[in-house]
Coordinates of C-alpha atoms and ligand atoms in Angstrom, one line a residue:
M1 CA 91.7 134.7 127.3
N2 CA 94.7 132.3 127.7
A3 CA 96.8 132.5 130.8
D4 CA 99.6 133.8 128.5
G5 CA 97.4 136.8 127.6
R6 CA 96.5 135.4 124.2
T7 CA 92.8 135.3 123.2
R8 CA 91.6 131.7 123.2
L9 CA 91.7 130.2 119.8
N10 CA 88.0 129.7 119.4
Q11 CA 87.3 133.3 120.5
T12 CA 89.6 135.0 118.0
P13 CA 87.9 136.9 115.2
E14 CA 89.8 134.8 112.7
W15 CA 88.2 131.6 114.0
T16 CA 84.7 133.2 114.0
A17 CA 85.2 134.4 110.4
L18 CA 86.2 130.8 109.4
A19 CA 83.1 129.4 111.1
K20 CA 80.9 131.9 109.3
H21 CA 82.6 131.2 106.0
R22 CA 82.1 127.5 106.5
E23 CA 78.3 128.1 106.7
E24 CA 78.4 130.1 103.6
L25 CA 80.1 127.3 101.7
A26 CA 77.8 124.6 103.1
D27 CA 76.0 124.0 99.8
T28 CA 79.0 124.5 97.5
H29 CA 80.2 121.4 95.6
L30 CA 83.6 120.7 94.2
R31 CA 81.8 120.4 90.8
D32 CA 80.7 124.1 91.3
L33 CA 84.2 125.2 92.2
F34 CA 85.7 123.6 89.1
A35 CA 82.9 124.9 86.9
A36 CA 83.5 128.4 88.1
D37 CA 87.3 128.3 87.6
P38 CA 88.6 126.3 84.6
A39 CA 92.2 127.1 85.7
R40 CA 91.6 125.5 89.2
G41 CA 93.3 122.2 88.2
T42 CA 96.6 124.0 87.6
G43 CA 96.1 127.1 89.8
Y44 CA 95.6 125.2 93.0
T45 CA 99.0 123.5 92.9
L46 CA 102.4 124.1 94.5
R47 CA 105.8 122.7 94.1
V48 CA 108.5 122.0 96.7
G49 CA 111.7 120.2 95.8
D50 CA 110.6 117.2 93.7
L51 CA 107.1 117.2 94.9
Y52 CA 104.1 118.4 93.0
I53 CA 101.2 119.2 95.3
D54 CA 97.6 119.5 93.9
Y55 CA 95.1 120.9 96.4
S56 CA 92.5 121.7 93.8
K57 CA 90.2 118.9 95.1
H58 CA 89.7 120.6 98.4
L59 CA 86.5 122.3 99.6
V60 CA 88.2 125.7 99.6
T61 CA 88.1 128.9 97.7
D62 CA 90.7 131.8 97.6
E63 CA 88.7 133.3 100.5
T64 CA 88.9 130.1 102.6
L65 CA 92.7 130.0 102.1
R66 CA 93.0 133.7 102.9
L67 CA 91.0 133.2 106.1
L68 CA 93.1 130.2 107.1
R69 CA 96.3 132.1 106.6
E70 CA 94.9 134.9 108.8
L71 CA 94.3 132.3 111.5
A72 CA 98.0 131.2 111.1
A73 CA 99.1 134.8 111.4
A74 CA 97.0 135.4 114.4
T75 CA 98.4 132.3 116.1
D76 CA 101.9 133.3 115.1
V77 CA 102.8 130.0 113.4
F78 CA 105.8 131.6 111.7
G79 CA 107.0 133.1 115.0
L80 CA 107.0 129.6 116.7
R81 CA 108.6 128.2 113.5
D82 CA 111.5 130.6 113.8
A83 CA 111.8 129.9 117.5
M84 CA 112.1 126.1 116.7
F85 CA 114.7 126.6 114.0
C86 CA 116.7 128.8 116.3
G87 CA 116.8 126.3 119.1
E88 CA 114.5 128.0 121.5
K89 CA 113.0 125.7 124.1
I90 CA 109.5 125.5 122.5
N91 CA 108.9 122.1 124.1
V92 CA 107.6 123.9 127.2
T93 CA 106.5 120.9 129.4
E94 CA 110.0 119.3 129.1
N95 CA 111.9 122.6 128.8
R96 CA 113.7 121.4 125.7
A97 CA 114.7 122.7 122.3
V98 CA 113.1 121.0 119.3
L99 CA 115.9 120.7 116.7
H100 CA 115.4 117.8 114.5
T101 CA 116.0 120.3 111.7
A102 CA 119.6 120.6 113.0
L103 CA 120.1 116.9 112.1
R104 CA 120.1 117.8 108.4
A105 CA 121.8 121.2 108.7
P106 CA 124.8 121.8 106.5
R107 CA 128.2 121.4 108.2
D108 CA 128.9 125.1 108.3
A109 CA 125.5 126.0 109.9
V110 CA 125.4 127.5 113.4
I111 CA 122.5 126.5 115.6
E112 CA 122.9 127.1 119.3
V113 CA 121.3 125.4 122.3
D114 CA 122.3 126.9 125.6
G115 CA 125.0 128.9 123.9
E116 CA 126.6 125.9 122.2
N117 CA 126.6 125.2 118.5
V118 CA 125.1 121.7 118.0
V119 CA 126.0 121.3 114.3
P120 CA 129.6 120.1 114.7
A121 CA 128.4 117.3 117.0
V122 CA 125.7 116.3 114.5
H123 CA 128.3 115.9 111.8
A124 CA 130.8 114.2 114.0
V125 CA 128.2 111.5 114.7
L126 CA 127.2 111.3 111.1
D127 CA 130.8 110.7 110.2
R128 CA 131.2 108.0 112.8
M129 CA 128.0 106.3 111.6
S130 CA 129.3 106.5 108.0
D131 CA 132.6 105.0 108.9
F132 CA 130.9 102.2 110.9
A133 CA 128.3 101.5 108.1
D134 CA 131.1 101.3 105.5
R135 CA 133.0 98.8 107.7
V136 CA 130.0 96.6 108.1
R137 CA 129.1 96.8 104.4
S138 CA 132.6 96.0 103.3
G139 CA 133.0 93.1 105.7
E140 CA 135.9 94.9 107.5
W141 CA 133.8 94.8 110.7
T142 CA 133.4 91.2 111.5
G143 CA 131.7 89.2 114.3
H144 CA 133.5 87.7 117.3
T145 CA 134.5 84.6 115.4
G146 CA 135.8 86.6 112.4
K147 CA 132.7 85.8 110.3
R148 CA 131.3 88.6 108.1
I149 CA 128.2 90.4 109.4
K150 CA 125.3 89.4 107.2
N151 CA 122.4 90.2 109.4
V152 CA 121.5 93.5 111.1
I153 CA 118.7 93.6 113.7
N154 CA 117.5 96.9 115.0
I155 CA 115.8 96.5 118.4
G156 CA 113.8 99.6 119.4
I157 CA 110.2 100.7 119.7
G158 CA 108.2 103.8 118.8
G159 CA 110.4 106.4 117.3
S160 CA 113.4 104.1 117.7
D161 CA 111.8 101.6 115.4
L162 CA 109.1 103.1 113.1
G163 CA 111.3 105.5 111.3
P164 CA 114.2 103.2 110.3
A165 CA 111.8 100.3 109.7
M166 CA 109.6 102.5 107.4
A167 CA 112.5 104.0 105.6
Y168 CA 114.2 100.6 105.0
E169 CA 111.0 99.4 103.4
V170 CA 110.7 102.6 101.3
L171 CA 114.2 102.4 100.1
R172 CA 114.5 98.7 99.7
S173 CA 115.5 98.9 96.1
F174 CA 118.5 101.0 97.2
T175 CA 119.6 98.5 99.9
D176 CA 122.5 96.0 99.8
R177 CA 120.5 92.9 99.0
A178 CA 123.2 90.7 100.5
L179 CA 122.3 92.0 104.0
T180 CA 119.3 90.8 106.0
V181 CA 117.9 93.8 107.9
R182 CA 115.1 93.2 110.4
F183 CA 113.4 95.3 113.0
V184 CA 112.2 94.0 116.4
S185 CA 110.0 96.2 118.5
N186 CA 107.3 94.1 120.2
V187 CA 108.0 92.8 123.7
D188 CA 106.0 89.7 122.6
G189 CA 108.8 87.2 122.4
A190 CA 107.5 86.1 119.0
D191 CA 108.9 89.2 117.4
L192 CA 112.5 88.4 118.4
H193 CA 112.0 84.7 117.8
E194 CA 110.9 85.2 114.2
A195 CA 113.6 87.7 113.6
T196 CA 116.4 85.4 114.8
R197 CA 115.2 81.8 114.2
D198 CA 116.9 81.4 110.8
L199 CA 120.1 83.4 111.5
D200 CA 123.6 82.5 112.6
P201 CA 124.5 84.5 115.7
A202 CA 128.1 84.7 114.6
E203 CA 126.9 86.7 111.5
T204 CA 124.4 88.9 113.4
L205 CA 124.8 92.5 114.6
F206 CA 122.2 93.9 117.0
I207 CA 121.6 97.7 117.0
I208 CA 119.9 98.6 120.3
A209 CA 118.0 101.9 119.6
S210 CA 116.6 103.7 122.5
K211 CA 116.8 107.4 123.3
T212 CA 116.4 106.9 127.0
F213 CA 117.8 103.4 127.2
T214 CA 115.2 102.7 129.8
T215 CA 112.3 101.5 127.6
I216 CA 111.3 98.2 129.1
E217 CA 110.3 96.5 125.8
T218 CA 113.6 97.4 124.2
I219 CA 115.8 96.5 127.2
T220 CA 113.9 93.2 127.6
N221 CA 114.4 92.3 123.9
A222 CA 118.0 93.4 124.0
T223 CA 118.7 91.3 127.0
S224 CA 117.1 88.2 125.3
A225 CA 119.1 89.0 122.2
R226 CA 122.3 89.0 124.2
Q227 CA 121.4 85.6 125.8
W228 CA 120.7 84.2 122.3
L229 CA 124.1 85.4 121.1
L230 CA 126.0 84.2 124.2
A231 CA 124.3 80.8 124.2
A232 CA 125.9 80.3 120.7
L233 CA 129.2 82.1 121.1
G234 CA 129.7 81.5 124.8
D235 CA 132.0 84.4 125.4
E236 CA 131.0 87.8 127.0
A237 CA 133.7 89.4 124.8
A238 CA 131.4 88.7 121.8
V239 CA 129.0 91.5 122.9
A240 CA 131.5 94.2 121.8
K241 CA 131.5 92.9 118.2
H242 CA 127.7 92.1 118.0
F243 CA 126.0 95.0 119.9
V244 CA 126.0 98.7 119.3
A245 CA 123.8 101.3 120.9
L246 CA 122.0 104.4 119.6
S247 CA 121.1 106.6 122.6
T248 CA 121.3 109.9 124.5
N249 CA 122.1 108.0 127.7
A250 CA 125.7 106.8 127.9
E251 CA 125.4 105.8 131.5
K252 CA 122.5 103.4 130.9
V253 CA 124.2 102.0 127.8
A254 CA 127.3 101.2 129.8
E255 CA 125.2 99.7 132.6
F256 CA 123.6 97.4 130.0
G257 CA 127.1 96.1 129.1
I258 CA 127.6 97.8 125.7
D259 CA 131.0 99.6 125.4
T260 CA 130.2 103.3 124.9
A261 CA 132.9 103.2 122.2
N262 CA 130.1 101.4 120.3
M263 CA 127.5 104.0 121.0
F264 CA 126.2 106.5 118.5
E265 CA 124.9 109.5 120.3
F266 CA 122.0 111.9 119.8
W267 CA 120.5 114.6 122.0
D268 CA 117.5 115.5 124.2
W269 CA 116.5 118.1 121.6
V270 CA 115.6 115.3 119.2
G271 CA 112.2 113.9 119.9
G272 CA 111.9 110.1 119.5
R273 CA 109.4 110.4 116.6
Y274 CA 111.6 113.0 114.9
S275 CA 114.8 111.0 115.2
Y276 CA 115.3 108.6 112.3
D277 CA 117.6 111.0 110.6
S278 CA 119.8 111.0 113.7
A279 CA 121.9 108.0 114.9
I280 CA 118.6 106.2 115.1
G281 CA 118.9 105.7 111.3
L282 CA 122.1 103.6 111.6
S283 CA 120.4 100.4 110.5
L284 CA 119.1 102.2 107.5
M285 CA 122.5 103.7 106.7
I286 CA 124.1 100.3 106.8
A287 CA 121.4 99.0 104.4
I288 CA 121.5 101.9 101.9
G289 CA 125.0 103.2 102.5
P290 CA 126.2 106.6 103.8
D291 CA 125.9 108.4 100.4
R292 CA 122.2 107.5 100.0
F293 CA 121.6 108.4 103.7
R294 CA 123.1 111.9 103.0
E295 CA 120.9 112.3 99.9
M296 CA 118.0 111.6 102.2
L297 CA 119.1 114.3 104.6
D298 CA 119.5 116.7 101.6
G299 CA 115.8 116.0 100.8
F300 CA 114.8 116.8 104.4
R301 CA 116.7 120.1 104.1
I302 CA 115.0 121.1 100.9
V303 CA 111.7 121.2 102.7
D304 CA 113.1 122.7 105.9
D305 CA 114.4 125.6 103.8
H306 CA 111.1 125.9 102.0
F307 CA 109.1 125.9 105.3
R308 CA 111.5 128.5 106.8
T309 CA 111.5 130.9 103.9
A310 CA 108.5 130.4 101.5
P311 CA 105.8 133.1 101.9
A312 CA 102.5 131.9 103.4
E313 CA 100.7 131.7 100.1
A314 CA 103.3 129.2 98.7
N315 CA 104.3 127.4 101.9
V316 CA 103.3 123.8 101.4
P317 CA 103.5 122.5 105.1
L318 CA 101.5 125.6 106.1
L319 CA 98.9 124.9 103.5
L320 CA 98.6 121.2 104.4
G321 CA 98.4 122.0 108.1
L322 CA 95.7 124.6 107.6
L323 CA 93.7 122.3 105.3
G324 CA 93.6 119.7 108.2
I325 CA 92.4 122.4 110.5
W326 CA 89.7 123.4 108.1
Y327 CA 88.3 119.9 108.1
G328 CA 88.9 119.0 111.7
N329 CA 87.7 122.2 113.3
F330 CA 85.2 123.5 110.8
H331 CA 83.8 120.3 109.2
D332 CA 84.1 118.1 112.2
A333 CA 86.3 115.5 110.4
Q334 CA 87.6 113.0 112.8
S335 CA 90.3 111.3 110.8
H336 CA 92.8 111.7 108.0
A337 CA 93.8 109.0 105.6
V338 CA 97.2 108.7 104.0
L339 CA 97.0 106.5 100.9
P340 CA 100.3 105.8 99.1
Y341 CA 100.2 104.2 95.6
S342 CA 103.6 102.6 96.1
H343 CA 104.1 99.2 97.6
Y344 CA 107.4 100.5 99.1
L345 CA 105.4 102.9 101.2
S346 CA 103.6 100.1 103.0
K347 CA 104.9 101.3 106.4
F348 CA 104.6 105.0 105.7
T349 CA 101.3 105.6 107.3
A350 CA 102.2 103.6 110.4
Y351 CA 105.2 105.9 110.8
L352 CA 103.0 109.0 110.3
Q353 CA 100.6 107.7 113.0
Q354 CA 103.3 108.2 115.6
L355 CA 104.5 111.4 114.1
D356 CA 101.0 113.0 114.1
M357 CA 99.1 111.3 116.8
E358 CA 101.8 111.3 119.5
S359 CA 102.6 114.9 118.6
N360 CA 99.1 116.3 118.4
G361 CA 97.0 113.9 120.5
K362 CA 96.7 116.5 123.2
S363 CA 93.7 118.1 125.0
V364 CA 95.5 120.7 127.1
A365 CA 96.8 124.0 125.7
R366 CA 100.3 125.2 126.2
D367 CA 99.0 127.4 129.1
G368 CA 97.7 124.3 130.9
R369 CA 94.0 124.9 130.3
P370 CA 91.8 122.3 128.5
V371 CA 91.4 123.0 124.8
E372 CA 87.9 123.8 123.5
W373 CA 88.6 122.8 120.0
Q374 CA 89.5 119.5 118.2
T375 CA 93.2 118.7 118.0
G376 CA 95.0 115.9 116.1
P377 CA 93.0 113.6 113.8
V378 CA 93.1 109.8 113.7
V379 CA 95.7 109.1 111.0
W380 CA 95.3 105.9 109.1
G381 CA 95.7 104.2 105.7
T382 CA 97.5 101.5 103.8
P383 CA 98.7 101.4 100.2
G384 CA 95.9 102.6 98.0
T385 CA 95.1 99.8 95.6
N386 CA 94.7 97.4 98.4
G387 CA 92.6 99.9 100.3
Q388 CA 90.3 100.3 97.3
H389 CA 89.2 96.7 97.7
A390 CA 88.7 97.0 101.5
Y391 CA 87.7 100.3 103.1
Y392 CA 87.4 102.9 100.2
Q393 CA 83.7 102.1 100.1
L394 CA 83.3 104.0 103.4
I395 CA 85.3 106.9 102.1
H396 CA 83.2 107.1 98.9
Q397 CA 79.7 106.5 100.3
G398 CA 79.9 106.4 104.1
T399 CA 78.6 109.1 106.4
K400 CA 82.0 110.3 107.5
L401 CA 84.1 113.0 105.9
I402 CA 87.6 111.7 105.5
P403 CA 90.1 114.0 103.9
A404 CA 92.9 112.0 102.3
D405 CA 96.4 112.4 100.9
F406 CA 97.2 110.4 97.8
I407 CA 100.9 109.9 97.2
G408 CA 102.1 108.5 93.9
F409 CA 105.1 108.4 91.5
A410 CA 105.5 108.8 87.8
E411 CA 108.2 106.2 87.5
P412 CA 108.3 102.7 88.9
V413 CA 111.5 101.9 90.8
A414 CA 114.4 101.2 88.4
E415 CA 115.0 97.7 89.7
L416 CA 111.8 96.2 88.4
S417 CA 111.7 94.2 85.2
E418 CA 110.2 95.7 82.1
E419 CA 107.1 93.5 82.4
L420 CA 106.6 94.7 86.0
K421 CA 107.3 98.3 85.1
A422 CA 104.5 98.0 82.5
Q423 CA 102.0 97.6 85.4
H424 CA 102.8 101.0 86.7
D425 CA 100.3 102.9 84.4
L426 CA 97.5 100.7 85.7
L427 CA 98.5 101.4 89.3
M428 CA 98.5 105.2 88.5
A429 CA 95.3 105.0 86.6
N430 CA 93.7 103.8 89.8
F431 CA 95.5 106.7 91.7
F432 CA 94.0 109.4 89.4
A433 CA 90.6 107.7 89.1
Q434 CA 90.1 107.5 92.8
T435 CA 90.6 111.2 93.6
Q436 CA 88.4 112.1 90.6
A437 CA 85.6 109.8 91.9
L438 CA 85.9 111.1 95.4
A439 CA 85.8 114.7 94.3
F440 CA 83.1 114.6 91.6
G441 CA 81.1 111.5 92.4
K442 CA 78.3 110.5 90.1
T443 CA 74.9 112.2 90.1
A444 CA 71.6 110.5 90.2
E445 CA 71.0 111.8 86.7
E446 CA 74.2 110.2 85.4
V447 CA 73.2 107.0 87.1
R448 CA 69.7 107.1 85.5
A449 CA 71.1 107.9 82.1
E450 CA 72.9 104.5 82.3
G451 CA 69.5 102.8 82.5
V452 CA 69.8 101.8 86.2
P453 CA 66.4 100.8 87.7
E454 CA 65.0 103.6 89.9
E455 CA 65.2 101.5 93.0
L456 CA 68.9 101.3 92.7
V457 CA 69.6 104.9 91.7
A458 CA 70.3 106.1 95.2
H459 CA 72.6 103.2 95.9
K460 CA 74.6 103.8 92.9
T461 CA 74.8 107.6 93.3
F462 CA 78.1 109.0 94.5
Q463 CA 77.8 112.3 96.3
G464 CA 81.4 113.2 95.7
N465 CA 82.8 116.3 97.4
R466 CA 85.3 114.2 99.3
P467 CA 88.5 116.2 99.6
T468 CA 92.0 115.0 98.7
T469 CA 95.5 116.3 98.3
T470 CA 97.5 114.7 95.5
I471 CA 101.3 114.5 96.1
L472 CA 103.2 113.4 93.0
A473 CA 106.9 113.0 92.4
R474 CA 108.8 111.6 89.5
E475 CA 110.4 108.7 91.4
L476 CA 110.9 107.4 94.9
T477 CA 114.5 108.3 95.8
P478 CA 116.2 108.8 99.2
S479 CA 115.9 112.6 98.7
V480 CA 112.1 112.4 97.9
L481 CA 111.6 110.3 101.1
G482 CA 113.4 113.0 103.1
Q483 CA 111.2 115.6 101.4
L484 CA 108.0 113.7 102.2
I485 CA 108.9 113.2 105.9
A486 CA 109.9 116.8 106.4
L487 CA 106.7 117.9 104.8
Y488 CA 104.6 115.9 107.3
E489 CA 106.8 116.9 110.2
H490 CA 106.2 120.6 109.5
K491 CA 102.5 120.0 108.7
V492 CA 102.1 118.5 112.2
F493 CA 104.1 121.5 113.6
V494 CA 101.8 124.0 112.0
Q495 CA 98.7 122.3 113.4
G496 CA 100.1 122.1 116.9
A497 CA 101.1 125.8 116.7
V498 CA 97.6 126.9 115.7
W499 CA 96.0 124.7 118.4
N500 CA 98.4 126.1 120.9
I501 CA 99.5 122.7 122.2
D502 CA 102.9 121.2 122.9
S503 CA 103.5 118.9 119.9
F504 CA 106.8 117.6 121.4
D505 CA 105.9 115.9 124.6
Q506 CA 104.0 112.6 125.1
W507 CA 102.9 112.4 128.7
G508 CA 99.9 110.3 127.7
V509 CA 102.1 107.3 127.1
E510 CA 103.5 107.3 130.6
L511 CA 100.5 106.1 132.6
G512 CA 100.3 102.8 130.7
K513 CA 104.0 102.2 131.3
V514 CA 103.8 102.8 135.0
L515 CA 100.7 100.6 135.3
A516 CA 102.3 97.7 133.3
K517 CA 105.2 97.7 135.8
R518 CA 102.7 97.6 138.7
V519 CA 100.6 94.8 137.2
E520 CA 103.4 92.5 136.2
P521 CA 104.0 90.9 139.7
A522 CA 100.3 90.1 139.9
L523 CA 100.7 88.1 136.7
T524 CA 103.9 86.4 137.6
E525 CA 103.7 85.8 141.3
G526 CA 100.0 86.4 142.0
A527 CA 101.0 89.3 144.1
D528 CA 98.2 91.3 145.7
V529 CA 98.8 94.6 143.9
P530 CA 97.2 97.5 145.8
G531 CA 94.8 99.7 143.9
L532 CA 93.9 97.2 141.2
D533 CA 90.3 97.8 140.1
A534 CA 87.8 95.0 140.2
S535 CA 87.7 94.4 136.4
T536 CA 91.5 94.2 136.1
K537 CA 91.7 92.0 139.2
A538 CA 89.2 89.5 137.7
L539 CA 91.1 89.6 134.3
V540 CA 94.4 88.9 136.0
A541 CA 92.8 86.0 137.9
A542 CA 91.4 84.6 134.6
Y543 CA 94.8 85.0 132.9
R544 CA 96.6 83.1 135.7
E545 CA 94.0 80.3 135.6
L546 CA 94.4 80.0 131.9
R547 CA 98.2 79.8 132.3
G548 CA 97.7 77.1 135.0
R549 CA 99.1 79.2 137.8
Ligands
LIG1 O1 106.0 105.6 123.1 C1 106.6 106.6 123.9 C2 108.0 106.8 123.6 O2 108.5 107.6 124.5 C3 108.1 107.4 122.2 O3 108.0 108.8 122.2 C4 109.5 106.9 121.8 O4 109.7 107.1 120.5 C5 109.4 105.5 122.3 O5 108.7 105.6 123.5 C6 110.8 104.8 122.5 O6 111.5 105.5 123.4 P1 113.1 105.2 123.6 O7 113.7 105.6 122.3 O8 113.6 106.1 124.7 O9 113.3 103.8 123.8

């Protein structure tokens, strides 16, 4: 029993039923499931917004799906969902509401936190962002010397970097190509160096993105960026025209020296990894323009509304979350691959890593007791065709079960030349061929029938039975990007709800931050830092010697 009176997840009858069902299905192959149901290829599909979701190539039957939905009902996933959308403080360890969905709520919506409707403030900031973005894009907002802003550099890390950096890449063909937009996150000085070395400070705008405005990497890079600017322009007053801040912390922004008139606000009920549709998206908005940004928000909202209202049988985030639970908890899968067949989605999986792994990388349940079941998977992947020539071998024939999402588009982006558009069918032929090979494999008989010598038959046999979800859309638009991100946000939510963990804190990141601060004087001054273990002490000494200190 949980401290909150709930039966522990792995002791519920729904869990036990799934474990038993898993054993019953142990010898079932996807080939059998397709043979038994000729309509499976169309029947096991769902639509949400512009997304077509095929889950037929999963190791599930109607019974599996029914049992998984019962687990979701027993763990009250929809109850927690409603609490989230209403602004209840479901982030229990930080006593905060979780309201990224309010960032894309319509102007006339009413969503209250502590008795106050947060929607007007959301739209006030969006309007200010739009105004600022238009001024930068039109050249009305100039640098200190009167030169037009041609370069925008976002300085942030984690949720204050990955979202806008990913979305900028995804929507590159919608961006103003006259603007250079770069993202600096690493405290390794090389990152800022490479981002600024060929730029004119007089034409460069820095956007300092930090929810807390205390993150050492970001503040260090922002301080160096200010020095770089002032070394060229030589006037403190230049900061006001070349630095803006995105933050929840006006006091720290002012302390850093940025006028709070140049600050775009968000709120503590927006988690860092759920924040790129807030003020944190300003760099993206400057790149693609306010209208496209709002189209993206509309896309988020389509999936929010679906998640909030669709019945369990047709609810896509619920389904995807439960499928992950099926593999992680009942097939012992350790990881989940996300494999986009779009060059523009090259940073998509890196973004999802934070979304998923920082949210659900937890081992303590909401009641404070250790979990006795697996939680979040290792999320990984890169664009698919490149992956095919690198790590797909292991997915096809290795010893590990790796469920994967394949994301593809029917149309190449409009900007490509006709010659390059013609390559799209080849790209997508690979997309479809891979999920087919993963699901159905190639039997020893099929290999033999090709005349393969007996000693090579086992090597050339593909077991198949590797589960995949296919997500297909007509084209990659701002709205479709919003739909995809909201889909994954809610999938992660569903899993956290079933596992009974707090998906919205990230205490695990704190220890490293504290220790880094403690170790730094040992590196710089050779200070004798109390409590350093023997290994770290020796490493610090080796480092100092190598640096000639
Ligand atoms: O990595 C930990 C973390 O707190 C993330 O959750 C967050 O996105 C990131 O640091 C950056 O934080 P901030 O926006 O406050 O600088």
